[in-house]
Structures are given as structure tokens and as C-alpha cells.
Short mmCIF file of C-alpha atoms in Angstrom, two decimals:
data_model
loop_
_atom_site.label_atom_id
_atom_site.label_comp_id
_atom_site.label_asym_id
_atom_site.label_seq_id
_atom_site.Cartn_x
_atom_site.Cartn_y
_atom_site.Cartn_z
CA MET A 62 -4.15 4.29 -7.39
CA THR A 63 -2.02 5.81 -10.80
CA GLY A 64 0.83 6.21 -11.90
CA ALA A 65 0.29 9.99 -11.20
CA PHE A 66 -0.26 9.36 -7.67
CA ASN A 67 2.84 7.11 -7.13
CA ALA A 68 5.22 9.77 -8.88
CA ARG A 69 3.55 12.66 -6.20
CA VAL A 70 4.51 10.06 -3.66
CA TYR A 71 8.23 9.64 -4.73
CA GLU A 72 8.77 13.50 -5.02
CA VAL A 73 7.00 13.79 -1.35
CA VAL A 74 9.24 11.09 -0.38
CA LYS A 75 12.43 12.68 -1.86
CA SER A 76 11.57 15.83 0.41
CA ILE A 77 11.99 13.94 3.81
CA PRO A 78 15.26 15.33 5.11
CA LYS A 79 18.03 12.83 6.35
CA GLY A 80 17.49 11.96 9.76
CA GLN A 81 13.62 12.43 9.66
CA VAL A 82 10.96 9.99 9.03
CA ALA A 83 7.23 11.02 7.72
CA THR A 84 4.36 8.31 8.09
CA TYR A 85 2.12 6.72 5.15
CA GLY A 86 -0.65 8.97 6.17
CA GLN A 87 1.32 12.19 5.78
CA VAL A 88 3.12 11.38 2.83
CA ALA A 89 -0.63 10.29 1.42
CA ALA A 90 -1.81 13.52 2.42
CA LEU A 91 1.13 15.20 0.67
CA ALA A 92 0.57 13.74 -2.14
CA GLY A 93 -2.89 14.89 -2.62
CA ASN A 94 -5.00 11.79 -1.15
CA PRO A 95 -4.81 11.89 2.40
CA ARG A 96 -6.95 8.34 2.81
CA ASN A 97 -4.71 6.37 0.82
CA ALA A 98 -1.90 5.62 3.29
CA ARG A 99 -2.04 1.89 2.25
CA PHE A 100 -1.23 3.21 -1.46
CA VAL A 101 1.91 4.73 -0.55
CA GLY A 102 3.01 1.61 0.77
CA PHE A 103 2.12 -0.05 -2.55
CA ALA A 104 3.87 2.59 -4.45
CA LEU A 105 6.91 2.58 -2.07
CA HIS A 106 7.00 -1.18 -2.63
CA ALA A 107 7.60 -0.71 -5.95
CA ASN A 108 9.92 2.07 -5.52
CA PRO A 109 12.01 2.50 -9.16
CA LYS A 110 15.35 4.33 -7.38
CA PRO A 111 16.04 2.98 -4.14
CA GLY A 112 18.81 4.88 -3.50
CA VAL A 113 17.33 8.18 -4.72
CA ILE A 114 13.79 8.01 -3.18
CA PRO A 115 14.58 7.30 0.71
CA CYS A 116 11.48 4.85 1.35
CA HIS A 117 12.94 3.93 4.39
CA ARG A 118 12.13 7.19 5.83
CA VAL A 119 8.39 6.41 5.93
CA VAL A 120 7.04 4.53 9.05
CA PHE A 121 3.65 3.79 10.79
CA ARG A 122 1.57 6.38 12.35
CA ASP A 123 2.98 4.92 15.58
CA GLY A 124 6.70 5.00 14.57
CA SER A 125 7.00 1.15 14.13
CA LEU A 126 8.71 0.02 10.42
CA ALA A 127 7.22 -1.63 8.09
CA PRO A 128 7.56 -5.54 8.62
CA GLY A 129 7.73 -5.78 4.41
CA PHE A 130 10.22 -3.29 3.88
CA ALA A 131 11.18 -4.09 0.13
CA PHE A 132 14.76 -3.29 0.28
CA GLY A 133 16.04 -5.85 3.09
CA GLY A 134 13.61 -6.00 5.88
CA PRO A 135 12.75 -3.99 9.00
CA ASP A 136 16.41 -4.50 10.22
CA ARG A 137 17.65 -2.91 7.28
CA GLN A 138 15.19 0.25 7.70
CA ARG A 139 16.26 0.36 11.10
CA GLN A 140 20.00 0.23 10.21
CA LEU A 141 19.51 2.76 7.65
CA LEU A 142 17.48 5.02 10.01
CA GLU A 143 20.08 5.03 12.72
CA GLU A 144 22.84 5.89 10.40
CA GLU A 145 20.95 8.96 9.62
CA GLY A 146 20.77 9.52 13.62
CA VAL A 147 16.96 8.75 14.00
CA ARG A 148 16.20 7.96 17.35
CA PHE A 149 14.30 5.12 18.45
CA LEU A 150 12.09 4.48 21.91
CA PRO A 151 12.53 0.93 23.49
CA PRO A 152 9.75 -1.74 23.33
CA GLN A 153 6.77 -1.22 25.53
CA ALA A 154 3.90 -3.53 26.25
CA GLY A 155 1.61 -3.80 23.43
CA GLN A 156 3.37 -2.13 20.80
CA SER A 157 4.16 -3.90 17.38
CA GLY A 158 6.86 -3.09 15.20
CA ASP A 159 10.65 -4.13 14.75
CA GLU A 160 10.62 -6.38 18.08
CA GLY A 161 8.51 -3.40 19.77
CA TRP A 162 11.04 -0.60 18.68
CA ARG A 163 9.70 2.45 17.16
CA VAL A 164 11.03 5.69 15.88
CA ASP A 165 10.61 8.72 18.44
CA LEU A 166 8.29 10.46 16.37
CA ASP A 167 8.19 13.63 18.83
CA HIS A 168 11.83 14.45 17.95
CA CYS A 169 12.13 13.02 14.26
CA GLN A 170 8.79 13.34 12.64
CA TRP A 171 9.27 15.70 9.31
CA GLN A 172 7.26 18.76 9.99
CA GLN A 173 7.15 20.29 6.51
#
């Protein structure tokens, strides 16, 4: 992807309100490339302004957290989200993520 795509990703992510999350696919679609969720992850991993661009608010489509969260790992991502009031669902058999915990998307997914 291009620097222009990354810039669009950063603008979308800056729009996600505190206490809410968006999925990688959702961000890709809003950035104009709905089939490039993986590239959203690449862009966020290179986040030039971690305190300004809240990349911790982007999660997988099942609400699980990124195991490779670039700014402190999934424990830090979860901590940041919990500090904002994001609700988590307890582990269920067959689910991945941070020890199976995932964001309650029914209550916390951004509806732009």
C-alpha cells in the first residue's frame, strides 16, 4: 500500500471515539480499500504518533486483540481499552486473542 493509504487509515483511526473500537476491516473500508484489512495492521504498526493516533482502538473482527500490538503487546492494548471503559467478554471454547478475552463488539463497536 501507499503512504496515501496509511494517511487515510490514520485519519479514520483518529475518528474512533474514546470507549469504542473499530475492526481492521471496518477501518480498511472507511479508508477506501475494503479488502485491505491486513494493510491497516501494517499501517498501524508503523504509527508515527502513538499518543495521537489511537491504534489501540482497532481490533480483529471477532473482538480479539492483536497479539503483535506494537506499543506494549496485547496486555497493554487491553489496559488502554479498559481505561476508556471498553467492555470485554470472557473466554469461550475455541476463541483466540488475549487469553480468549475479546471486546464486546455489540456494545463497543464504533457505528460511524
